[in-house]
PDB file of C-alpha atoms in Angstrom:
ATOM      1  CA  MET N   1      -0.411  -6.471 -14.151  1.00 45.00           C
ATOM      2  CA  THR N   2       2.379  -8.981 -14.393  1.00 49.00           C
ATOM      3  CA  ALA N   3       3.595 -10.330 -17.688  1.00 49.00           C
ATOM      4  CA  MET N   4       3.449 -14.101 -17.410  1.00 53.00           C
ATOM      5  CA  SER N   5       4.000 -17.058 -19.658  1.00 49.00           C
ATOM      6  CA  VAL N   6       4.303 -20.686 -18.706  1.00 46.00           C
ATOM      7  CA  LEU N   7       6.244 -23.409 -20.492  1.00 39.00           C
ATOM      8  CA  PRO N   8       5.444 -25.991 -21.638  1.00 32.00           C
ATOM      9  CA  VAL N   9       2.018 -24.952 -22.879  1.00 29.00           C
ATOM     10  CA  ALA N  10       0.766 -28.489 -23.454  1.00 28.00           C
ATOM     11  CA  VAL N  11      -1.393 -28.611 -20.326  1.00 31.00           C
ATOM     12  CA  SER N  12      -4.746 -30.374 -20.173  1.00 32.00           C
ATOM     13  CA  ALA N  13      -7.688 -28.031 -19.915  1.00 33.00           C
ATOM     14  CA  ALA N  14      -9.430 -27.629 -16.593  1.00 35.00           C
ATOM     15  CA  PRO N  15     -12.884 -29.257 -16.276  1.00 34.00           C
ATOM     16  CA  ARG N  16     -15.468 -27.332 -18.280  1.00 31.00           C
ATOM     17  CA  VAL N  17     -18.505 -26.034 -16.465  1.00 32.00           C
ATOM     18  CA  ASP N  18     -20.693 -27.223 -19.342  1.00 29.00           C
ATOM     19  CA  ASP N  19     -19.453 -30.818 -18.977  1.00 31.00           C
ATOM     20  CA  PRO N  20     -22.197 -32.713 -17.087  1.00 27.00           C
ATOM     21  CA  ALA N  21     -19.578 -34.799 -15.276  1.00 32.00           C
ATOM     22  CA  ASN N  22     -17.943 -31.697 -13.863  1.00 35.00           C
ATOM     23  CA  SER N  23     -20.729 -29.150 -13.971  1.00 32.00           C
ATOM     24  CA  THR N  24     -20.542 -26.470 -11.312  1.00 36.00           C
ATOM     25  CA  ALA N  25     -22.837 -23.944 -12.972  1.00 32.00           C
ATOM     26  CA  SER N  26     -25.477 -24.489 -10.282  1.00 33.00           C
ATOM     27  CA  SER N  27     -22.993 -25.447  -7.533  1.00 48.00           C
ATOM     28  CA  VAL N  28     -24.877 -28.726  -7.095  1.00 53.00           C
ATOM     29  CA  VAL N  29     -22.563 -31.432  -5.808  1.00 54.00           C
ATOM     30  CA  THR N  30     -23.344 -35.031  -6.717  1.00 57.00           C
ATOM     31  CA  ARG N  31     -22.073 -38.257  -5.178  1.00 61.00           C
ATOM     32  CA  GLU N  32     -20.171 -38.940  -8.392  1.00 63.00           C
ATOM     33  CA  MET N  33     -18.334 -35.637  -8.089  1.00 58.00           C
ATOM     34  CA  MET N  34     -17.353 -36.518  -4.518  1.00 58.00           C
ATOM     35  CA  LYS N  35     -15.677 -39.702  -5.810  1.00 63.00           C
ATOM     36  CA  ARG N  36     -13.732 -37.704  -8.371  1.00 71.00           C
ATOM     37  CA  PRO N  37      -9.923 -38.109  -8.116  1.00 78.00           C
ATOM     38  CA  VAL N  38      -7.808 -34.999  -8.494  1.00 81.00           C
ATOM     39  CA  PRO N  39      -6.846 -34.814 -12.199  1.00 84.00           C
ATOM     40  CA  GLU N  40      -3.151 -35.224 -12.958  1.00 89.00           C
ATOM     41  CA  GLN N  41      -2.735 -31.653 -14.227  1.00 90.00           C
ATOM     42  CA  PHE N  42      -3.707 -30.270 -10.819  1.00 92.00           C
ATOM     43  CA  LYS N  43      -0.957 -32.072  -8.923  1.00 93.00           C
ATOM     44  CA  ARG N  44       1.949 -30.021  -7.582  1.00 95.00           C
ATOM     45  CA  ARG N  45       4.960 -29.653  -9.867  1.00 94.00           C
ATOM     46  CA  LEU N  46       7.882 -27.411 -10.743  1.00 95.00           C
ATOM     47  CA  VAL N  47       7.334 -25.543 -14.031  1.00 94.00           C
ATOM     48  CA  ARG N  48       9.091 -22.960 -16.158  1.00 92.00           C
ATOM     49  CA  LEU N  49       7.526 -19.546 -15.636  1.00 90.00           C
ATOM     50  CA  SER N  50       8.487 -16.316 -17.383  1.00 87.00           C
ATOM     51  CA  THR N  51       7.520 -13.373 -15.167  1.00 89.00           C
ATOM     52  CA  ASN N  52       9.012 -10.126 -13.918  1.00 89.00           C
ATOM     53  CA  GLU N  53       7.558 -10.689 -10.442  1.00 93.00           C
ATOM     54  CA  ALA N  54       9.932 -11.210  -7.514  1.00 96.00           C
ATOM     55  CA  PRO N  55      10.521 -14.621  -5.921  1.00 97.00           C
ATOM     56  CA  GLY N  56       7.915 -15.302  -3.249  1.00 97.00           C
ATOM     57  CA  THR N  57       5.110 -13.703  -5.265  1.00 96.00           C
ATOM     58  CA  ILE N  58       1.944 -15.762  -5.671  1.00 96.00           C
ATOM     59  CA  ILE N  59       0.093 -15.648  -8.999  1.00 94.00           C
ATOM     60  CA  VAL N  60      -3.403 -17.156  -9.140  1.00 91.00           C
ATOM     61  CA  ASP N  61      -4.830 -18.133 -12.537  1.00 88.00           C
ATOM     62  CA  THR N  62      -8.506 -18.683 -11.769  1.00 84.00           C
ATOM     63  CA  ASN N  63      -9.431 -19.572 -15.349  1.00 83.00           C
ATOM     64  CA  ASN N  64      -7.096 -22.559 -15.476  1.00 86.00           C
ATOM     65  CA  LYS N  65      -7.286 -23.371 -11.734  1.00 89.00           C
ATOM     66  CA  PHE N  66      -3.575 -22.945 -11.025  1.00 93.00           C
ATOM     67  CA  LEU N  67      -1.617 -21.119  -8.334  1.00 95.00           C
ATOM     68  CA  TYR N  68       2.042 -20.305  -8.976  1.00 96.00           C
ATOM     69  CA  LEU N  69       4.674 -19.586  -6.332  1.00 97.00           C
ATOM     70  CA  VAL N  70       7.436 -17.667  -8.106  1.00 96.00           C
ATOM     71  CA  GLU N  71      10.900 -19.066  -7.348  1.00 95.00           C
ATOM     72  CA  GLY N  72      12.973 -16.934  -9.721  1.00 89.00           C
ATOM     73  CA  ASN N  73      15.246 -18.006 -12.587  1.00 92.00           C
ATOM     74  CA  ASN N  74      12.138 -18.600 -14.720  1.00 90.00           C
ATOM     75  CA  LYS N  75      10.826 -21.279 -12.363  1.00 93.00           C
ATOM     76  CA  ALA N  76       7.760 -21.621 -10.164  1.00 95.00           C
ATOM     77  CA  ILE N  77       5.924 -24.230  -8.158  1.00 96.00           C
ATOM     78  CA  ARG N  78       2.484 -24.806  -9.648  1.00 95.00           C
ATOM     79  CA  TYR N  79      -0.427 -26.050  -7.552  1.00 96.00           C
ATOM     80  CA  GLY N  80      -3.943 -27.036  -8.553  1.00 95.00           C
ATOM     81  CA  ILE N  81      -6.710 -25.033  -6.883  1.00 94.00           C
ATOM     82  CA  GLY N  82     -10.472 -24.723  -6.582  1.00 90.00           C
ATOM     83  CA  VAL N  83     -11.959 -21.265  -7.123  1.00 85.00           C
ATOM     84  CA  GLY N  84     -15.169 -19.236  -6.922  1.00 67.00           C
ATOM     85  CA  ARG N  85     -18.270 -20.382  -8.729  1.00 62.00           C
ATOM     86  CA  GLU N  86     -19.982 -18.184 -11.308  1.00 53.00           C
ATOM     87  CA  GLY N  87     -20.738 -14.799  -9.790  1.00 45.00           C
ATOM     88  CA  PHE N  88     -18.083 -15.147  -7.105  1.00 52.00           C
ATOM     89  CA  GLY N  89     -14.936 -14.761  -9.180  1.00 65.00           C
ATOM     90  CA  TRP N  90     -12.697 -11.776  -8.571  1.00 73.00           C
ATOM     91  CA  SER N  91      -9.324 -10.313  -9.480  1.00 80.00           C
ATOM     92  CA  GLY N  92      -6.802  -7.890  -8.073  1.00 85.00           C
ATOM     93  CA  ILE N  93      -3.469  -7.424  -6.344  1.00 90.00           C
ATOM     94  CA  VAL N  94      -3.524  -8.152  -2.628  1.00 93.00           C
ATOM     95  CA  LYS N  95      -1.102  -9.431   0.001  1.00 96.00           C
ATOM     96  CA  ILE N  96      -0.950 -12.067   2.697  1.00 98.00           C
ATOM     97  CA  GLY N  97      -2.018 -10.186   5.807  1.00 98.00           C
ATOM     98  CA  ARG N  98      -1.705 -13.065   8.240  1.00 97.00           C
ATOM     99  CA  LYS N  99      -1.345 -16.841   8.388  1.00 98.00           C
ATOM    100  CA  GLU N 100      -2.872 -19.502  10.595  1.00 96.00           C
ATOM    101  CA  GLU N 101      -2.378 -23.230  11.133  1.00 96.00           C
ATOM    102  CA  TRP N 102      -5.570 -25.295  11.485  1.00 95.00           C
ATOM    103  CA  PRO N 103      -7.668 -22.132  11.362  1.00 93.00           C
ATOM    104  CA  SER N 104     -11.111 -21.665  12.821  1.00 91.00           C
ATOM    105  CA  TRP N 105     -13.909 -20.970  10.358  1.00 85.00           C
ATOM    106  CA  ARG N 106     -16.171 -18.007  11.015  1.00 84.00           C
ATOM    107  CA  PRO N 107     -19.004 -17.980   8.489  1.00 81.00           C
ATOM    108  CA  PRO N 108     -19.746 -14.370   7.492  1.00 77.00           C
ATOM    109  CA  ALA N 109     -23.008 -12.913   8.798  1.00 83.00           C
ATOM    110  CA  GLU N 110     -24.356 -12.681   5.252  1.00 81.00           C
ATOM    111  CA  MET N 111     -23.721 -16.394   4.716  1.00 78.00           C
ATOM    112  CA  ARG N 112     -25.322 -17.380   8.022  1.00 85.00           C
ATOM    113  CA  SER N 113     -28.411 -15.320   7.200  1.00 89.00           C
ATOM    114  CA  ARG N 114     -28.613 -16.712   3.687  1.00 82.00           C
ATOM    115  CA  GLU N 115     -28.359 -20.304   4.847  1.00 83.00           C
ATOM    116  CA  ALA N 116     -30.759 -19.770   7.763  1.00 89.00           C
ATOM    117  CA  ARG N 117     -33.395 -18.845   5.180  1.00 92.00           C
ATOM    118  CA  ARG N 118     -32.730 -22.251   3.607  1.00 86.00           C
ATOM    119  CA  GLY N 119     -33.019 -24.039   6.929  1.00 89.00           C
ATOM    120  CA  HIS N 120     -29.274 -24.522   7.432  1.00 85.00           C
ATOM    121  CA  MET N 121     -28.090 -23.173  10.769  1.00 87.00           C
ATOM    122  CA  LEU N 122     -24.377 -22.424  10.875  1.00 85.00           C
ATOM    123  CA  PRO N 123     -22.246 -21.966  13.984  1.00 85.00           C
ATOM    124  CA  GLU N 124     -20.649 -18.587  14.527  1.00 88.00           C
ATOM    125  CA  VAL N 125     -17.284 -20.342  14.876  1.00 89.00           C
ATOM    126  CA  GLN N 126     -16.105 -23.816  13.902  1.00 85.00           C
ATOM    127  CA  LYS N 127     -12.778 -24.681  15.490  1.00 88.00           C
ATOM    128  CA  GLY N 128      -9.875 -25.888  13.381  1.00 88.00           C
ATOM    129  CA  GLY N 129      -9.405 -29.579  12.711  1.00 86.00           C
ATOM    130  CA  PRO N 130      -9.719 -32.274  10.029  1.00 84.00           C
ATOM    131  CA  ASP N 131     -13.442 -31.574   9.534  1.00 82.00           C
ATOM    132  CA  ASN N 132     -13.034 -27.809   9.192  1.00 85.00           C
ATOM    133  CA  PRO N 133     -13.669 -26.547   5.624  1.00 84.00           C
ATOM    134  CA  LEU N 134     -10.590 -24.283   5.794  1.00 90.00           C
ATOM    135  CA  GLY N 135      -8.352 -27.317   6.052  1.00 92.00           C
ATOM    136  CA  ALA N 136      -4.851 -27.435   7.498  1.00 94.00           C
ATOM    137  CA  ARG N 137      -3.680 -23.888   6.764  1.00 96.00           C
ATOM    138  CA  ALA N 138      -5.071 -20.482   5.814  1.00 96.00           C
ATOM    139  CA  MET N 139      -3.443 -17.373   4.400  1.00 97.00           C
ATOM    140  CA  TYR N 140      -5.657 -14.304   4.810  1.00 96.00           C
ATOM    141  CA  LEU N 141      -5.683 -11.870   1.904  1.00 94.00           C
ATOM    142  CA  TYR N 142      -5.567  -8.159   2.657  1.00 94.00           C
ATOM    143  CA  LYS N 143      -5.831  -5.018   0.539  1.00 91.00           C
ATOM    144  CA  GLY N 144      -3.701  -2.554   2.460  1.00 90.00           C
ATOM    145  CA  ASN N 145      -4.777  -3.020   6.078  1.00 92.00           C
ATOM    146  CA  GLN N 146      -8.252  -4.295   5.192  1.00 92.00           C
ATOM    147  CA  ASP N 147      -9.172  -7.967   5.328  1.00 92.00           C
ATOM    148  CA  THR N 148     -10.800  -8.829   1.999  1.00 87.00           C
ATOM    149  CA  ILE N 149     -12.676 -11.822   3.515  1.00 84.00           C
ATOM    150  CA  PHE N 150     -10.918 -13.982   0.889  1.00 88.00           C
ATOM    151  CA  ARG N 151      -8.374 -16.639   1.819  1.00 92.00           C
ATOM    152  CA  ILE N 152      -6.005 -19.168   0.352  1.00 96.00           C
ATOM    153  CA  HIS N 153      -6.792 -22.245   2.416  1.00 95.00           C
ATOM    154  CA  GLY N 154      -6.850 -26.018   2.554  1.00 94.00           C
ATOM    155  CA  THR N 155      -9.923 -28.176   2.214  1.00 90.00           C
ATOM    156  CA  ASN N 156     -11.477 -31.286   3.709  1.00 83.00           C
ATOM    157  CA  GLN N 157     -12.870 -32.049   0.228  1.00 84.00           C
ATOM    158  CA  PRO N 158      -9.880 -32.719  -2.073  1.00 85.00           C
ATOM    159  CA  TRP N 159     -12.169 -33.789  -4.916  1.00 84.00           C
ATOM    160  CA  SER N 160     -13.147 -30.104  -5.310  1.00 85.00           C
ATOM    161  CA  ILE N 161      -9.714 -29.121  -6.665  1.00 91.00           C
ATOM    162  CA  GLY N 162     -10.064 -27.956 -10.261  1.00 87.00           C
ATOM    163  CA  LEU N 163     -13.710 -26.938  -9.824  1.00 81.00           C
ATOM    164  CA  ASN N 164     -15.658 -23.700  -9.314  1.00 75.00           C
ATOM    165  CA  LEU N 165     -17.378 -24.227  -5.973  1.00 71.00           C
ATOM    166  CA  SER N 166     -16.318 -21.568  -3.486  1.00 63.00           C
ATOM    167  CA  SER N 167     -17.599 -18.076  -2.731  1.00 62.00           C
ATOM    168  CA  GLY N 168     -14.353 -16.535  -3.899  1.00 69.00           C
ATOM    169  CA  CYS N 169     -11.769 -18.190  -1.671  1.00 85.00           C
ATOM    170  CA  ILE N 170      -8.898 -20.175  -3.200  1.00 92.00           C
ATOM    171  CA  ARG N 171      -8.814 -23.748  -1.941  1.00 92.00           C
ATOM    172  CA  MET N 172      -5.928 -26.216  -2.136  1.00 94.00           C
ATOM    173  CA  ASN N 173      -5.214 -29.780  -1.103  1.00 93.00           C
ATOM    174  CA  ASN N 174      -4.027 -29.847   2.503  1.00 94.00           C
ATOM    175  CA  LYS N 175      -0.554 -31.137   1.590  1.00 95.00           C
ATOM    176  CA  ASP N 176      -0.220 -28.397  -1.022  1.00 97.00           C
ATOM    177  CA  VAL N 177      -1.389 -25.598   1.256  1.00 97.00           C
ATOM    178  CA  GLU N 178       1.030 -26.808   3.943  1.00 97.00           C
ATOM    179  CA  ASP N 179       3.845 -26.633   1.388  1.00 98.00           C
ATOM    180  CA  LEU N 180       2.829 -23.157   0.211  1.00 98.00           C
ATOM    181  CA  TYR N 181       2.415 -21.984   3.809  1.00 98.00           C
ATOM    182  CA  GLN N 182       5.981 -22.821   4.786  1.00 97.00           C
ATOM    183  CA  HIS N 183       7.401 -21.075   1.716  1.00 97.00           C
ATOM    184  CA  THR N 184       5.301 -17.909   1.981  1.00 96.00           C
ATOM    185  CA  ALA N 185       5.797 -14.884   4.227  1.00 97.00           C
ATOM    186  CA  VAL N 186       3.299 -12.429   5.657  1.00 98.00           C
ATOM    187  CA  GLY N 187       3.315  -9.436   3.325  1.00 98.00           C
ATOM    188  CA  ALA N 188       3.867 -11.538   0.199  1.00 98.00           C
ATOM    189  CA  LYS N 189       2.290 -10.125  -2.954  1.00 96.00           C
ATOM    190  CA  VAL N 190      -0.647 -12.073  -4.384  1.00 95.00           C
ATOM    191  CA  ILE N 191      -1.842 -11.430  -7.940  1.00 92.00           C
ATOM    192  CA  VAL N 192      -5.254 -12.886  -8.759  1.00 88.00           C
ATOM    193  CA  VAL N 193      -6.114 -13.052 -12.454  1.00 84.00           C
ATOM    194  CA  GLY N 194      -9.885 -13.298 -12.555  1.00 71.00           C
ATOM    195  CA  PRO N 195     -12.455 -14.574 -15.040  1.00 62.00           C
ATOM    196  CA  GLY N 196     -11.588 -13.658 -18.600  1.00 56.00           C
ATOM    197  CA  ASN N 197      -8.025 -12.813 -17.511  1.00 51.00           C
ATOM    198  CA  LYS N 198      -9.227  -9.354 -16.573  1.00 46.00           C
ATOM    199  CA  GLN N 199      -7.927  -7.517 -13.566  1.00 43.00           C
ATOM    200  CA  GLY N 200      -9.650  -4.865 -11.540  1.00 44.00           C
ATOM    201  CA  ASP N 201     -10.451  -3.754  -8.038  1.00 47.00           C
ATOM    202  CA  ILE N 202     -11.445  -6.586  -5.764  1.00 43.00           C
ATOM    203  CA  SER N 203     -14.853  -6.740  -4.136  1.00 41.00           C
ATOM    204  CA  PHE N 204     -15.217  -6.308  -0.389  1.00 38.00           C
ATOM    205  CA  ASP N 205     -18.626  -7.982  -0.253  1.00 39.00           C
ATOM    206  CA  ASP N 206     -19.242 -10.196   2.762  1.00 34.00           C
ATOM    207  CA  ARG N 207     -18.265 -13.577   1.361  1.00 35.00           C
ATOM    208  CA  GLY N 208     -16.697 -16.649   2.854  1.00 36.00           C
ATOM    209  CA  VAL N 209     -16.188 -20.313   2.129  1.00 36.00           C
ATOM    210  CA  ASP N 210     -19.375 -21.682   0.596  1.00 33.00           C
ATOM    211  CA  ILE N 211     -19.237 -25.373   1.490  1.00 32.00           C
ATOM    212  CA  LEU N 212     -22.875 -25.784   2.454  1.00 31.00           C
ATOM    213  CA  ARG N 213     -23.976 -27.640  -0.638  1.00 35.00           C
ATOM    214  CA  THR N 214     -21.261 -30.212  -0.087  1.00 33.00           C
ATOM    215  CA  ILE N 215     -22.136 -30.579   3.606  1.00 31.00           C
ATOM    216  CA  PHE N 216     -25.886 -30.913   3.064  1.00 30.00           C
ATOM    217  CA  GLY N 217     -25.814 -32.737  -0.266  1.00 32.00           C
ATOM    218  CA  GLY N 218     -26.885 -29.942  -2.605  1.00 30.00           C
TER     219      GLY N 218
END
């Protein structure tokens, strides 16, 4: 586990799940949420970061909804992110196994079956483009040679940044994920600090990008 501290510490708290205006406890998306601007604290910026991790390492703080790209000399680029809803959070040390521009989305079989039971029929593959839920770029997270099914990716729903809405993937604004993509190499170390700042083995359950409630209105 990396030792990490960020300065300054005067950062606004991420939206609370018990705040009715930002509630994601049930993953129900309202029209008001879809009008929500990205809060100022989740906009990209250069910050001071004390860590012993090498430049190029990515550190994901799921509690506070931040992703850090370590630059060295006690500096990092900080991005706002959206993360997994309750029950879909995870932690661990992985790596970027591959990268893709305007990626296709392949809903996992478990997700297709689950949504079929709800009357939502998903395609096996949705080609990349502005309407694709993976957004402009995707970085696929691997544990060794195994695809974890989790990704760092863009989104066609920028209002979701700072919220807990995914099935474990890490979503970013398209401009931010494009910036991260061009500064990140395949093989880069990714440290995900999960709920409660605990770290453990990641789950290999069949999970993907859960955007169905936003597509179908809850």
